[in-house]
Short mmCIF file of C-alpha atoms and ligand atoms in Angstrom, two decimals:
data_model
loop_
_atom_site.label_atom_id
_atom_site.label_comp_id
_atom_site.label_asym_id
_atom_site.label_seq_id
_atom_site.Cartn_x
_atom_site.Cartn_y
_atom_site.Cartn_z
CA UNK A 1 18.82 52.66 -20.80
CA UNK A 2 19.00 50.15 -18.04
CA UNK A 3 17.24 46.88 -18.23
CA UNK A 4 13.69 46.72 -16.92
CA UNK A 5 12.06 44.03 -14.84
CA UNK A 6 8.55 42.91 -15.73
CA UNK A 7 6.79 40.53 -13.41
CA UNK A 8 3.74 38.59 -14.51
CA UNK A 9 1.53 36.18 -12.66
CA UNK A 10 0.05 33.11 -14.41
CA UNK A 11 -1.58 29.81 -13.48
CA UNK A 12 0.11 26.46 -13.21
CA UNK A 13 1.45 24.48 -14.93
CA UNK A 14 4.33 26.60 -16.21
CA UNK A 15 4.67 27.30 -19.88
CA UNK A 16 8.27 26.84 -20.91
CA UNK A 17 10.38 30.01 -20.88
CA UNK A 18 14.07 30.26 -21.70
CA UNK A 19 14.80 29.66 -18.05
CA UNK A 20 12.55 27.61 -15.77
CA UNK A 21 12.95 27.80 -11.99
CA UNK A 22 11.59 25.19 -9.55
CA UNK A 23 12.18 24.82 -5.80
CA UNK A 24 13.17 21.85 -3.71
CA UNK A 25 13.37 21.59 0.07
CA UNK A 26 16.30 20.03 1.93
CA UNK A 27 16.66 16.30 1.16
CA UNK A 28 13.47 16.29 -0.85
CA UNK A 29 12.61 16.03 -4.53
CA UNK A 30 10.76 18.98 -6.16
CA UNK A 31 7.05 18.67 -5.27
CA UNK A 32 3.81 19.47 -7.07
CA UNK A 33 4.10 21.33 -10.35
CA UNK A 34 7.89 21.38 -9.90
CA UNK A 35 7.86 17.58 -9.82
CA UNK A 36 5.83 17.54 -13.08
CA UNK A 37 8.36 19.81 -14.78
CA UNK A 38 11.23 17.69 -13.52
CA UNK A 39 9.48 14.54 -14.74
CA UNK A 40 9.39 15.99 -18.27
CA UNK A 41 13.21 15.81 -18.35
CA UNK A 42 13.01 12.05 -17.99
CA UNK A 43 15.91 12.23 -15.53
CA UNK A 44 16.07 10.33 -12.26
CA UNK A 45 15.96 12.90 -9.42
CA UNK A 46 17.92 10.93 -6.86
CA UNK A 47 20.72 10.07 -9.33
CA UNK A 48 21.06 13.67 -10.59
CA UNK A 49 20.86 15.28 -7.12
CA UNK A 50 23.44 12.73 -5.84
CA UNK A 51 25.83 13.36 -8.81
CA UNK A 52 25.56 17.15 -8.32
CA UNK A 53 25.81 16.87 -4.49
CA UNK A 54 22.56 18.82 -4.38
CA UNK A 55 20.98 18.64 -0.91
CA UNK A 56 18.38 21.38 -1.25
CA UNK A 57 20.11 23.62 1.24
CA UNK A 58 19.06 27.28 1.19
CA UNK A 59 20.92 29.00 -1.67
CA UNK A 60 22.03 25.77 -3.37
CA UNK A 61 21.44 25.52 -7.13
CA UNK A 62 21.08 22.52 -9.40
CA UNK A 63 21.50 23.82 -12.94
CA UNK A 64 20.46 21.75 -16.02
CA UNK A 65 21.51 23.20 -19.35
CA UNK A 66 19.39 22.30 -22.40
CA UNK A 67 17.29 19.62 -20.68
CA UNK A 68 15.16 17.67 -23.13
CA UNK A 69 11.41 17.52 -22.69
CA UNK A 70 10.73 20.74 -20.72
CA UNK A 71 10.82 23.19 -23.63
CA UNK A 72 13.22 25.42 -21.67
CA UNK A 73 16.87 26.07 -22.50
CA UNK A 74 17.68 25.75 -18.87
CA UNK A 75 16.16 24.39 -15.71
CA UNK A 76 17.32 25.53 -12.31
CA UNK A 77 16.34 23.84 -9.08
CA UNK A 78 16.80 26.12 -6.11
CA UNK A 79 17.21 24.79 -2.58
CA UNK A 80 14.94 26.29 0.07
CA UNK A 81 16.47 24.64 3.11
CA UNK A 82 14.53 22.72 5.77
CA UNK A 83 10.84 22.43 4.98
CA UNK A 84 8.45 24.03 7.48
CA UNK A 85 7.76 27.48 8.83
CA UNK A 86 9.59 30.10 6.81
CA UNK A 87 9.40 33.72 7.96
CA UNK A 88 8.04 36.05 5.34
CA UNK A 89 11.33 37.90 5.13
CA UNK A 90 13.00 34.65 4.06
CA UNK A 91 10.80 34.79 0.93
CA UNK A 92 11.96 38.37 0.28
CA UNK A 93 15.54 37.15 0.44
CA UNK A 94 14.67 34.22 -1.77
CA UNK A 95 13.37 36.68 -4.38
CA UNK A 96 16.53 38.71 -4.11
CA UNK A 97 18.86 35.81 -4.55
CA UNK A 98 16.67 34.54 -7.42
CA UNK A 99 17.12 37.85 -9.23
CA UNK A 100 20.84 37.59 -8.93
CA UNK A 101 20.84 34.05 -10.31
CA UNK A 102 18.58 35.00 -13.19
CA UNK A 103 20.73 38.00 -14.07
CA UNK A 104 23.84 35.79 -14.14
CA UNK A 105 22.27 33.45 -16.74
CA UNK A 106 21.45 36.35 -19.06
CA UNK A 107 18.08 34.73 -19.87
CA UNK A 108 15.36 37.21 -20.85
CA UNK A 109 12.26 35.16 -20.13
CA UNK A 110 11.97 33.23 -16.92
CA UNK A 111 9.17 31.12 -15.45
CA UNK A 112 9.11 30.37 -11.76
CA UNK A 113 7.03 27.52 -10.37
CA UNK A 114 5.60 28.44 -7.01
CA UNK A 115 3.23 25.91 -5.52
CA UNK A 116 2.80 23.90 -2.40
CA UNK A 117 1.45 24.88 1.04
CA UNK A 118 4.23 27.38 1.78
CA UNK A 119 3.69 29.42 -1.36
CA UNK A 120 0.87 31.54 0.03
CA UNK A 121 -0.10 34.77 -1.76
CA UNK A 122 1.80 36.76 0.94
CA UNK A 123 4.90 34.62 0.40
CA UNK A 124 4.69 35.05 -3.37
CA UNK A 125 4.35 38.76 -2.90
CA UNK A 126 7.49 38.81 -0.76
CA UNK A 127 9.38 36.84 -3.44
CA UNK A 128 8.24 39.36 -6.09
CA UNK A 129 9.31 42.20 -3.75
CA UNK A 130 12.73 40.64 -3.35
CA UNK A 131 13.09 40.42 -7.14
CA UNK A 132 12.30 44.11 -7.56
CA UNK A 133 14.32 45.34 -4.56
CA UNK A 134 17.41 43.40 -5.76
CA UNK A 135 16.92 44.58 -9.35
CA UNK A 136 17.10 48.25 -8.31
CA UNK A 137 20.20 50.11 -9.39
CA UNK A 138 21.19 53.71 -9.18
CA UNK A 139 23.19 54.01 -12.35
CA UNK A 140 21.70 57.09 -14.00
CA UNK A 141 25.02 58.86 -13.93
CA UNK A 142 26.93 55.97 -15.50
CA UNK A 143 27.60 56.41 -19.20
CA UNK A 144 25.79 53.53 -20.97
CA UNK A 145 27.79 50.40 -21.43
CA UNK A 146 27.32 48.64 -24.75
CA UNK A 147 26.38 45.31 -23.18
CA UNK A 148 23.67 46.96 -21.17
CA UNK A 149 22.26 48.72 -24.19
CA UNK A 150 21.82 45.30 -25.76
CA UNK A 151 20.26 43.72 -22.67
CA UNK A 152 16.61 42.81 -23.15
CA UNK A 153 14.07 43.42 -20.46
CA UNK A 154 13.74 40.64 -17.90
CA UNK A 155 10.31 39.10 -17.96
CA UNK A 156 9.63 36.89 -14.98
CA UNK A 157 6.39 34.94 -14.86
CA UNK A 158 5.38 33.56 -11.52
CA UNK A 159 3.24 30.46 -11.92
CA UNK A 160 0.97 30.09 -8.92
CA UNK A 161 -2.11 28.24 -7.74
CA UNK A 162 -4.27 31.30 -7.03
CA UNK A 163 -3.49 33.99 -9.54
CA UNK A 164 -6.06 36.58 -8.36
CA UNK A 165 -4.89 36.36 -4.76
CA UNK A 166 -1.23 36.60 -5.84
CA UNK A 167 -1.88 39.63 -7.99
CA UNK A 168 -3.66 41.42 -5.12
CA UNK A 169 -0.89 40.58 -2.65
CA UNK A 170 1.83 41.68 -5.04
CA UNK A 171 0.10 45.01 -5.75
CA UNK A 172 -0.16 45.70 -2.00
CA UNK A 173 3.43 44.75 -1.33
CA UNK A 174 4.73 46.77 -4.28
CA UNK A 175 3.22 49.94 -2.84
CA UNK A 176 5.79 49.52 -0.10
CA UNK A 177 8.58 48.45 -2.44
CA UNK A 178 8.11 51.63 -4.46
CA UNK A 179 8.32 53.60 -1.25
CA UNK A 180 11.60 51.90 -0.34
CA UNK A 181 12.97 52.53 -3.82
CA UNK A 182 11.95 56.21 -3.70
CA UNK A 183 13.82 56.54 -0.43
CA UNK A 184 16.91 54.83 -1.90
CA UNK A 185 16.91 57.17 -4.92
CA UNK A 186 16.53 60.29 -2.80
CA UNK A 187 19.47 59.16 -0.67
CA UNK A 188 21.62 58.11 -3.61
CA UNK A 189 21.15 61.44 -5.45
CA UNK A 190 24.09 63.81 -5.01
CA UNK A 191 23.49 67.04 -3.14
CA UNK A 192 24.14 69.20 -6.18
CA UNK A 193 21.10 67.56 -7.80
CA UNK A 194 18.98 67.21 -4.71
CA UNK A 195 18.97 70.45 -2.75
CA UNK A 196 16.17 71.58 -0.44
CA UNK A 197 14.03 72.85 -3.34
CA UNK A 198 14.51 69.71 -5.44
CA UNK A 199 13.65 67.46 -2.48
CA UNK A 200 10.56 69.57 -1.86
CA UNK A 201 9.65 69.15 -5.51
CA UNK A 202 9.96 65.33 -5.39
CA UNK A 203 7.92 65.16 -2.18
CA UNK A 204 5.29 67.36 -3.75
CA UNK A 205 4.81 64.80 -6.52
CA UNK A 206 2.98 62.63 -3.99
CA UNK A 207 0.07 65.01 -4.54
CA UNK A 208 -0.85 62.88 -7.55
CA UNK A 209 -1.54 59.98 -5.18
CA UNK A 210 -3.89 62.00 -3.07
CA UNK A 211 -1.38 63.18 -0.48
CA UNK A 212 -2.06 66.70 0.71
CA UNK A 213 1.16 68.73 0.46
CA UNK A 214 2.07 71.95 2.21
CA UNK A 215 5.45 73.66 1.97
CA UNK A 216 6.68 76.15 4.50
CA UNK A 217 9.09 78.84 3.25
CA UNK A 218 11.87 80.27 5.41
CA UNK A 219 9.70 83.36 6.01
CA UNK A 220 6.77 81.23 7.23
CA UNK A 221 9.15 79.24 9.47
CA UNK A 222 10.58 82.48 10.79
CA UNK A 223 7.11 83.67 11.66
CA UNK A 224 6.49 80.45 13.53
CA UNK A 225 9.69 80.94 15.49
CA UNK A 226 11.60 77.98 14.05
CA UNK A 227 14.99 79.57 14.75
CA UNK A 228 16.55 76.23 15.69
CA UNK A 229 15.91 74.71 12.25
CA UNK A 230 16.64 77.94 10.41
CA UNK A 231 20.07 78.52 12.09
CA UNK A 232 21.28 75.29 10.43
CA UNK A 233 20.41 76.57 6.96
CA UNK A 234 21.94 80.04 7.57
CA UNK A 235 25.26 79.21 5.97
CA UNK A 236 23.79 77.78 2.77
CA UNK A 237 22.96 79.50 -0.48
CA UNK A 238 19.98 77.19 -0.71
CA UNK A 239 17.20 78.13 1.74
CA UNK A 240 15.39 75.69 3.99
CA UNK A 241 11.96 74.16 3.45
CA UNK A 242 9.57 72.16 5.59
CA UNK A 243 7.19 69.85 3.81
CA UNK A 244 4.01 68.56 5.43
CA UNK A 245 2.50 65.52 3.76
CA UNK A 246 -0.95 64.31 4.86
CA UNK A 247 -2.68 61.08 4.00
CA UNK A 248 -6.25 60.98 5.25
CA UNK A 249 -7.36 57.39 4.78
CA UNK A 250 -8.93 57.05 8.20
CA UNK A 251 -11.98 58.52 9.99
CA UNK A 252 -12.15 62.29 9.58
CA UNK A 253 -12.05 63.03 13.29
CA UNK A 254 -9.35 60.50 14.19
CA UNK A 255 -5.99 61.85 15.44
CA UNK A 256 -3.18 61.12 12.95
CA UNK A 257 -0.01 59.14 13.38
CA UNK A 258 2.97 61.40 12.79
CA UNK A 259 6.32 60.63 11.18
CA UNK A 260 9.06 63.25 11.21
CA UNK A 261 12.28 63.19 9.23
CA UNK A 262 15.70 64.82 9.33
CA UNK A 263 16.40 66.15 5.83
CA UNK A 264 19.93 67.54 5.77
CA UNK A 265 20.64 67.40 2.01
CA UNK A 266 24.32 67.77 2.79
CA UNK A 267 26.12 67.94 6.15
CA UNK A 268 29.53 69.54 5.95
CA UNK A 269 29.42 70.02 9.71
CA UNK A 270 29.16 73.79 9.22
CA UNK A 271 31.79 75.89 11.03
CA UNK A 272 32.56 72.79 13.16
CA UNK A 273 33.56 71.32 9.79
CA UNK A 274 33.89 67.60 9.30
CA UNK A 275 37.14 65.92 8.19
CA UNK A 276 37.35 65.12 4.48
CA UNK A 277 37.31 61.32 4.84
CA UNK A 278 33.90 59.99 3.79
CA UNK A 279 32.36 63.43 3.85
CA UNK A 280 30.74 62.56 0.49
CA UNK A 281 28.50 60.15 2.45
CA UNK A 282 26.81 63.18 3.97
CA UNK A 283 24.69 63.51 0.81
CA UNK A 284 22.70 60.82 2.55
CA UNK A 285 22.07 62.89 5.67
CA UNK A 286 18.47 63.29 4.53
CA UNK A 287 17.81 59.56 4.98
CA UNK A 288 15.19 60.18 7.66
CA UNK A 289 13.23 62.56 5.45
CA UNK A 290 13.59 60.15 2.53
CA UNK A 291 12.11 57.27 4.60
CA UNK A 292 9.16 59.47 5.64
CA UNK A 293 8.56 60.46 2.02
CA UNK A 294 8.80 56.81 0.89
CA UNK A 295 6.40 55.79 3.67
CA UNK A 296 3.84 58.41 2.55
CA UNK A 297 4.09 57.05 -0.99
CA UNK A 298 3.55 53.51 0.27
CA UNK A 299 0.53 54.39 2.44
CA UNK A 300 -1.11 56.49 -0.27
CA UNK A 301 -0.48 53.88 -2.97
CA UNK A 302 -2.08 51.10 -0.93
CA UNK A 303 -4.77 53.48 0.28
CA UNK A 304 -4.07 52.64 3.92
CA UNK A 305 -7.13 53.16 6.13
CA UNK A 306 -5.45 55.52 8.55
CA UNK A 307 -4.67 59.18 9.04
CA UNK A 308 -0.98 59.95 8.82
CA UNK A 309 1.07 63.07 8.70
CA UNK A 310 4.66 63.20 7.50
CA UNK A 311 6.77 66.24 8.32
CA UNK A 312 10.26 66.73 6.95
CA UNK A 313 12.72 69.56 7.71
CA UNK A 314 15.01 70.12 4.72
CA UNK A 315 18.20 72.13 5.08
CA UNK A 316 21.78 72.20 3.96
CA UNK A 317 24.51 72.58 6.61
CA UNK A 318 27.31 74.73 5.13
CA UNK A 319 30.11 76.90 6.52
CA UNK A 320 29.93 80.49 5.39
CA UNK A 321 30.18 84.08 6.59
CA UNK A 322 26.55 83.91 7.56
CA UNK A 323 26.71 80.46 9.12
CA UNK A 324 25.74 79.80 12.71
CA UNK A 325 28.75 79.74 15.07
CA UNK A 326 29.59 77.65 18.13
CA UNK A 327 28.43 79.61 21.13
CA UNK A 328 25.49 81.17 19.29
CA UNK A 329 22.18 80.97 21.15
CA UNK A 330 18.86 80.49 19.35
CA UNK A 331 15.32 80.27 20.61
CA UNK A 332 13.40 77.28 19.24
CA UNK A 333 9.66 77.36 18.35
CA UNK A 334 8.91 75.75 21.73
CA UNK A 335 10.48 78.75 23.54
CA UNK A 336 13.49 76.75 24.69
CA UNK A 337 16.84 78.46 24.17
CA UNK A 338 19.63 76.42 22.69
CA UNK A 339 23.36 77.04 22.87
CA UNK A 340 24.95 75.73 19.64
CA UNK A 341 28.15 74.15 20.93
CA UNK A 342 28.91 72.21 17.77
CA UNK A 343 27.40 73.16 14.43
CA UNK A 344 27.82 69.56 13.29
CA UNK A 345 25.14 68.48 15.79
CA UNK A 346 22.65 70.03 13.41
CA UNK A 347 20.12 67.26 12.97
CA UNK A 348 18.73 67.67 16.48
CA UNK A 349 18.34 71.38 15.77
CA UNK A 350 16.27 70.65 12.71
CA UNK A 351 14.15 68.04 14.47
CA UNK A 352 13.59 70.23 17.57
CA UNK A 353 11.37 72.57 15.59
CA UNK A 354 9.90 69.85 13.32
CA UNK A 355 8.82 67.78 16.35
CA UNK A 356 7.40 70.71 18.27
CA UNK A 357 5.51 71.98 15.25
CA UNK A 358 4.08 68.52 14.52
CA UNK A 359 2.69 67.88 18.03
CA UNK A 360 1.52 71.45 18.38
CA UNK A 361 -0.46 71.50 15.14
CA UNK A 362 -1.65 67.93 14.70
CA UNK A 363 -2.03 66.55 18.22
CA UNK A 364 -0.98 63.15 16.90
CA UNK A 365 -1.48 59.75 18.57
CA UNK A 366 2.28 59.39 18.51
CA UNK A 367 5.32 60.78 16.77
CA UNK A 368 8.09 58.65 15.30
CA UNK A 369 11.11 60.53 13.98
CA UNK A 370 13.84 59.09 11.78
CA UNK A 371 17.25 60.64 11.51
CA UNK A 372 20.82 59.86 10.46
CA UNK A 373 21.61 61.55 13.73
CA UNK A 374 24.86 60.30 15.26
CA UNK A 375 28.09 58.61 14.28
CA UNK A 376 27.96 57.11 17.75
CA UNK A 377 25.05 54.86 16.81
CA UNK A 378 27.23 53.32 14.09
CA UNK A 379 29.88 52.64 16.67
CA UNK A 380 27.34 51.06 19.03
CA UNK A 381 25.23 49.00 16.63
CA UNK A 382 27.04 48.86 13.35
CA UNK A 383 24.90 48.57 10.23
CA UNK A 384 22.43 45.82 11.15
CA UNK A 385 20.19 47.51 13.73
CA UNK A 386 18.99 51.07 14.02
CA UNK A 387 18.88 52.71 17.44
CA UNK A 388 15.44 53.04 19.06
CA UNK A 389 14.70 55.56 21.82
CA UNK A 390 11.22 56.04 23.23
CA UNK A 391 9.23 57.55 26.08
CA UNK A 392 6.47 54.91 25.52
CA UNK A 393 6.91 51.16 26.09
CA UNK A 394 3.95 50.14 23.92
CA UNK A 395 5.13 52.15 20.95
CA UNK A 396 8.66 50.83 21.46
CA UNK A 397 7.45 47.22 21.61
CA UNK A 398 5.38 47.68 18.48
CA UNK A 399 8.32 49.15 16.62
CA UNK A 400 10.59 46.34 17.71
CA UNK A 401 8.12 43.75 16.47
CA UNK A 402 7.48 45.54 13.22
CA UNK A 403 11.27 45.64 12.69
CA UNK A 404 11.57 41.89 13.11
CA UNK A 405 8.73 41.19 10.71
CA UNK A 406 10.00 43.61 8.09
CA UNK A 407 13.60 42.60 8.68
CA UNK A 408 14.61 46.22 9.38
CA UNK A 409 15.76 45.64 12.90
CA UNK A 410 15.87 48.02 15.86
CA UNK A 411 17.65 47.92 19.21
CA UNK A 412 16.35 49.95 22.11
CA UNK A 413 18.68 52.17 24.08
CA UNK A 414 17.92 54.05 27.31
CA UNK A 415 16.81 57.56 28.11
CA UNK A 416 16.93 58.95 31.60
CA UNK A 417 17.29 61.98 33.87
CA UNK A 418 21.00 61.46 34.46
CA UNK A 419 21.64 61.82 30.70
CA UNK A 420 19.17 64.65 30.44
CA UNK A 421 21.14 66.69 32.97
CA UNK A 422 24.23 66.58 30.75
CA UNK A 423 22.61 68.74 28.07
CA UNK A 424 22.05 71.74 30.39
CA UNK A 425 23.89 74.77 29.15
CA UNK A 426 25.85 77.37 31.05
CA UNK A 427 24.23 80.20 29.10
CA UNK A 428 20.97 78.86 27.65
CA UNK A 429 18.36 76.28 28.60
CA UNK A 430 20.11 73.44 26.78
CA UNK A 431 23.08 72.84 24.53
CA UNK A 432 23.24 70.77 21.38
CA UNK A 433 26.38 68.78 22.20
CA UNK A 434 27.93 67.47 25.38
CA UNK A 435 30.90 65.35 24.50
CA UNK A 436 31.37 61.82 23.24
CA UNK A 437 30.17 59.45 26.03
CA UNK A 438 26.60 58.28 25.25
CA UNK A 439 26.52 60.49 22.20
CA UNK A 440 23.42 58.86 20.66
CA UNK A 441 21.57 58.99 23.96
CA UNK A 442 22.37 62.66 24.45
CA UNK A 443 21.02 63.42 21.02
CA UNK A 444 17.81 61.51 21.85
CA UNK A 445 17.51 63.36 25.21
CA UNK A 446 17.81 66.61 23.28
CA UNK A 447 14.95 65.56 20.99
CA UNK A 448 12.80 64.53 23.91
CA UNK A 449 12.81 68.15 25.12
CA UNK A 450 10.68 69.02 22.09
CA UNK A 451 8.03 66.28 22.15
CA UNK A 452 5.90 67.87 24.88
CA UNK A 453 5.08 64.55 26.52
CA UNK A 454 3.47 63.03 23.42
CA UNK A 455 4.23 59.25 22.93
CA UNK A 456 7.30 59.38 20.81
CA UNK A 457 10.08 57.26 19.38
CA UNK A 458 13.33 58.30 17.74
CA UNK A 459 15.06 55.97 15.27
CA UNK A 460 18.71 56.78 14.78
CA UNK A 461 19.33 55.33 11.27
CA UNK A 462 22.88 56.68 10.73
CA UNK A 463 24.17 53.11 10.43
CA UNK A 464 21.34 51.58 8.43
CA UNK A 465 20.27 54.20 5.89
CA UNK A 466 23.28 53.87 3.67
CA UNK A 467 26.68 52.30 3.42
CA UNK A 468 25.37 48.93 4.57
CA UNK A 469 26.95 45.70 3.25
CA UNK A 470 25.12 44.33 0.21
CA UNK A 471 22.22 42.04 1.11
CA UNK A 472 20.05 39.64 -0.82
CA UNK A 473 17.59 42.50 -1.46
CA UNK A 474 19.89 45.46 -1.90
CA UNK A 475 23.03 46.02 -3.87
CA UNK A 476 22.73 49.85 -3.86
CA UNK A 477 24.50 52.21 -1.45
CA UNK A 478 21.21 53.45 0.06
CA UNK A 479 18.95 50.89 1.69
CA UNK A 480 15.66 52.69 2.03
CA UNK A 481 15.64 51.51 5.66
CA UNK A 482 12.50 52.54 7.57
CA UNK A 483 9.88 52.44 4.90
CA UNK A 484 9.03 48.73 5.17
CA UNK A 485 9.40 48.94 8.98
CA UNK A 486 6.95 51.79 9.42
CA UNK A 487 4.51 50.45 6.90
CA UNK A 488 4.51 47.24 9.02
CA UNK A 489 3.99 49.29 12.20
CA UNK A 490 0.99 51.00 10.69
CA UNK A 491 -0.40 47.82 9.13
CA UNK A 492 -0.03 45.60 12.16
CA UNK A 493 -0.96 47.98 14.96
CA UNK A 494 -2.65 51.20 13.95
CA UNK A 495 -4.84 50.92 10.87
CA UNK A 496 -8.55 50.21 10.90
N1 LIG B 1 24.89 63.44 10.09
C1 LIG B 1 25.77 63.26 11.20
C2 LIG B 1 25.76 61.85 11.76
C3 LIG B 1 26.24 60.73 10.85
C4 LIG B 1 27.54 60.30 10.89
C5 LIG B 1 25.36 60.11 10.01
C6 LIG B 1 27.95 59.25 10.09
C7 LIG B 1 25.78 59.08 9.20
C8 LIG B 1 27.05 58.62 9.26
C9 LIG B 1 25.38 64.23 12.33
O1 LIG B 1 24.87 65.45 11.91
C10 LIG B 1 26.62 64.52 13.10
O2 LIG B 1 27.51 65.12 12.53
N2 LIG B 1 26.66 64.12 14.35
C11 LIG B 1 27.80 64.37 15.18
C12 LIG B 1 27.29 64.85 16.52
C13 LIG B 1 28.38 65.37 17.45
C14 LIG B 1 28.95 66.65 16.85
C15 LIG B 1 27.77 65.64 18.78
C16 LIG B 1 28.56 63.07 15.32
O3 LIG B 1 27.95 62.02 15.31
O4 LIG B 1 29.77 63.15 15.35
MN1 LIG B 2 26.36 66.84 11.54
ZN1 LIG B 3 23.91 65.44 10.11
#
């Protein structure tokens, strides 16, 4: 059993818990209710801060053990840096670093004093989100350690001015947090546990939230002409699925927004097999599909007033006697013929049919696809920005902004006819691989052949979905990148 986190909200002033947390800005004493709690210790702020060299810088901690008067065993003053405008994502980080500090003290009951003009309900919700996101662990396959068995649940009470507003803001924000955590778990799960059927099963569970679920079998995809997607699954014992998730929170006649995900549950490379080093990471090659699934959970949980469709193509890319070969030519659902030059460029083959199907059936306002598509994007951008490609400047601008707000950042890269020319094939209409220069752009150009002119953006999340350095809000291998970003996009630009 791992330790659980329980977050309560209560009015000020704080009742003493084992650990009390108050905040102080740079070169300032704690204010408001924090000041009252400090006053109970009977200590002189300036003298203590000076002795501890505490300046209130972001991340700095002043730690009082067994202070008299407060009723707590421990009082921590956390620095928040310079007073003034704090972006919301700084509050998320604050929550994450708070969780780490709480965990290190081993206290089981914690009260946090959050007042003052900066501590708006939205800011408090971000702090709570940060607590939960940082608390997440994927340790279900670790044999239980004795110390953990003994660990009590963490109960954190946030003492705030407006309890009702804080509760509402936290509930709304936690819809998205749960989506991010679902995406993380799907990515962290090993491929022996999460095959195409198991992924389909987990996505189908969103039905309980009012998401309409449809699952396409290989036979149905065959009948639709999805030979591009199906050829990737050909070498696997575990057949492909496509899952269509629909949330109808908007007006009945309004065109939906569409999100499309690459769901390669494991990418060996196929016959163009990958080298062994880090191949285990390819259990996360369904990160795009995981983000779309997490987004659908978020939108349905918060009952977003908008129509959205999520489409995920789920396959396993394996080498086998039946596997697709380099040189094979397949006809995609769109009618375009594709020469498979490299069976390891499989994500674009999956998305070709998923994108075409999505625009053909749903006539969406726009399509955004997410995919751990190319190693080249990791070379270009590292792990801090995902690649953005788009045929629509408004959609691209909205995505860039949403990324800044949600702190899941994007960087736009070009598309263009000169790149497009490079994917022409000697034998078929196009080929799926054309050498290393501009590898991420070529993959995006390939996808663009299947969007039929619909406003579209492609997010290459190969560097951001997993294997990122630990952050204040994530210590797990998978990040859940994309869920918060796309929820922001919908919230800020497209919902009623
Ligand atoms: N899933 C990989 C891309 C990837 C690499 C994701 C590293 C995450 C981390 C994708 O299917 C792939 O193999 N792409 C090839 C394309 C090439 C063969 C044109 C690549 O990037 O090498
Ligand atoms: Mn591949
Ligand atoms: Zn792949």
